Amino acid sequence: MYFSLSRLVSLDVKWADLFDTSNPTFFDQHHNPYYELIVIADGTVHLEVSESRHTLQTGESLLLMPWEVHRGWNAQERQGQFFWVQFSCNPDLQEFVLERASQLHIAHAERTELRTTEVHREDLLVLPRRQQSLQRYKLLGLFEQLVQTMKQSKDYFRFHATLLLGEILLLMAGDFLEQRQLGAASPASYLTFRALADHLNNFYESDVSKETLERVLERKYEYLCQVFKKYTGTTIHHYVHQLKIQRAKHLLEQTAKSVKEIAEEVGYPDPFYFSRIFKKLVGVAPQHYRNSKP
DNA sequence: CACTAAATGATTCTCCAACA
DNA sequence: TGTTGGAGAATCATTTAGTG
């Protein structure tokens, strides 16, 4: 079973601690209103979670859903210690159906965020319900820090705890990716795409013609379009317009420059054309946009 | 998989005029 | 000063077929 976590999530650590299974309450029923992540710190832990019984070794992790009932079992065997953290998460974790291994690849590299203000897609972290970490000491180290942080309750400890939890989740998701032997090498086309996007980001107001792009990147334009579309879902010039308009909006709000000057500055020699594009992308004409802002 | 050539359809861009 | 619209030319985007 797998879960996906949105990149745009807000996390909140509720509590974290180290639990020793010699504590007699280990065999009582436990449940809580939050997500709970358990990582075995030492020894073996026998844990029963809603009817299914797990035997977890050091470094293994188990992700519990809110209100999921869990308790220890197998009282005969000696058991160890585990870290746990309870957290809330918005949006919630989604159950993730992993049909093909390639889905992970898509989550990892297929679409990329550009430098515009709009969010084109959410990258999802994929977290397995149960997993043995490849970097168990790093994981346990992070947990140790998390528990310390929550105990000290000073400075920005809640903020720090959130970052630590994020790092823990990222580490686990990264491990999972690696275990799938995916996400290792970036394809060459991705590097081409990066170079292209960098060029657009830097020169969008001056020179992004077909010829220049071919010359700078030493690839045929047809290919560049193909690659750009593949990673972003949009076209080169649509992206350039977005960059220009984004800057124009800023200039309209923050300066007293005329529309004509702004058009010139962001890369539209023809102010008539600038107006038209602005209207198309923003919904209102430049001057109206400026007037509507306080 | 990375890339090119060629063909074709799509859109963007320029320039002009009319109007608020 | 700024917005909107049209017409035609210039560019751009996409597809298909093909190479190593």
Coordinates of N, CA, C and O (backbone and C1' of nucleotides) in Angstrom, one line a residue, chain B residues 1-19:
Chain B
dC1 P 13.1 6.3 -23.3 O5' 14.4 6.7 -24.1 C5' 15.7 6.2 -23.8 C4' 16.6 7.0 -24.6 C3' 16.2 8.5 -24.8 O3' 17.3 9.2 -24.3 C1' 16.7 7.5 -26.9
dA2 P 17.2 10.8 -24.2 O5' 17.9 11.3 -25.5 C5' 19.3 11.1 -25.7 C4' 19.7 11.7 -27.0 C3' 19.2 13.2 -27.2 O3' 20.3 14.0 -27.6 C1' 18.5 11.8 -29.0
dC3 P 20.1 15.5 -27.8 O5' 19.7 15.7 -29.3 C5' 20.6 15.2 -30.3 C4' 19.9 15.0 -31.6 C3' 19.2 16.2 -32.2 O3' 20.2 16.9 -33.0 C1' 18.1 14.1 -32.7
dT4 P 19.7 18.2 -33.7 O5' 19.2 17.7 -35.2 C5' 20.1 16.9 -36.0 C4' 19.4 16.6 -37.3 C3' 18.8 17.8 -38.0 O3' 19.2 17.7 -39.4 C1' 17.1 16.1 -37.7
dA5 P 19.0 19.0 -40.3 O5' 18.0 18.5 -41.5 C5' 17.9 17.1 -41.7 C4' 16.7 16.9 -42.7 C3' 16.2 18.2 -43.4 O3' 15.9 17.9 -44.8 C1' 14.5 17.2 -42.1
dA6 P 15.4 19.1 -45.7 O5' 13.9 18.8 -45.8 C5' 13.4 17.5 -45.9 C4' 11.9 17.5 -45.9 C3' 11.2 18.7 -46.5 O3' 10.1 18.3 -47.2 C1' 10.5 18.5 -44.3
dA7 P 9.3 19.3 -48.1 O5' 7.8 19.0 -47.7 C5' 7.4 17.8 -47.0 C4' 6.1 18.0 -46.3 C3' 5.3 19.1 -46.8 O3' 3.9 18.7 -46.9 C1' 5.7 19.5 -44.5
dT8 P 2.8 19.7 -47.4 O5' 2.0 20.1 -46.1 C5' 1.7 19.1 -45.1 C4' 1.1 19.7 -44.0 C3' 0.1 20.9 -44.4 O3' -1.0 20.9 -43.6 C1' 1.7 21.7 -42.8
dG9 P -2.3 21.6 -44.0 O5' -3.0 21.9 -42.6 C5' -2.7 21.0 -41.5 C4' -2.6 21.8 -40.2 C3' -3.6 22.9 -40.0 O3' -4.1 22.9 -38.7 C1' -1.4 23.8 -39.8
dA10 P -4.9 24.1 -38.0 O5' -3.9 24.9 -37.2 C5' -3.1 24.3 -36.2 C4' -2.5 25.4 -35.3 C3' -3.5 26.5 -34.9 O3' -3.3 26.7 -33.5 C1' -1.6 27.4 -36.0
dT11 P -4.1 27.8 -32.8 O5' -3.0 29.0 -32.8 C5' -1.7 28.9 -32.1 C4' -1.0 30.2 -32.2 C3' -1.8 31.4 -32.0 O3' -1.8 31.9 -30.7 C1' -0.4 31.6 -33.9
dT12 P -0.6 32.4 -29.9 O5' 0.4 33.4 -30.8 C5' 1.7 33.0 -30.9 C4' 2.5 34.0 -31.7 C3' 2.6 35.4 -31.1 O3' 4.0 35.8 -31.1 C1' 2.0 35.6 -33.3
dC13 P 4.5 37.1 -30.4 O5' 4.5 38.1 -31.6 C5' 5.4 37.9 -32.7 C4' 5.2 38.9 -33.7 C3' 5.2 40.4 -33.3 O3' 6.3 41.0 -33.9 C1' 3.4 39.9 -34.8
dT14 P 6.6 42.5 -33.6 O5' 6.0 43.3 -34.9 C5' 6.3 42.8 -36.2 C4' 5.5 43.7 -37.2 C3' 5.5 45.2 -36.9 O3' 5.9 45.9 -38.0 C1' 3.3 44.3 -37.3
dC15 P 6.2 47.4 -37.9 O5' 4.9 48.0 -38.7 C5' 4.4 47.4 -39.9 C4' 3.1 48.0 -40.2 C3' 2.9 49.5 -39.8 O3' 2.4 50.2 -40.9 C1' 1.1 48.2 -38.9
dC16 P 2.2 51.8 -40.8 O5' 0.6 51.9 -40.8 C5' -0.2 51.3 -41.8 C4' -1.6 51.4 -41.4 C3' -2.0 52.8 -40.9 O3' -3.0 53.4 -41.8 C1' -2.8 51.0 -39.5
dA17 P -3.5 54.9 -41.4 O5' -5.0 54.5 -40.8 C5' -5.7 53.4 -41.4 C4' -6.9 53.2 -40.5 C3' -7.6 54.5 -40.0 O3' -9.0 54.4 -40.1 C1' -7.1 53.1 -38.2
dA18 P -9.9 55.7 -39.8 O5' -10.7 55.3 -38.5 C5' -11.4 54.0 -38.5 C4' -11.9 53.8 -37.1 C3' -12.5 55.0 -36.5 O3' -13.8 54.6 -35.8 C1' -10.8 54.2 -35.0
dC19 P -14.8 55.7 -35.3 O5' -14.5 55.6 -33.7 C5' -14.6 54.3 -33.0 C4' -14.0 54.5 -31.7 C3' -14.5 55.7 -30.9 O3' -15.1 55.3 -29.7 C1' -12.2 55.4 -30.7

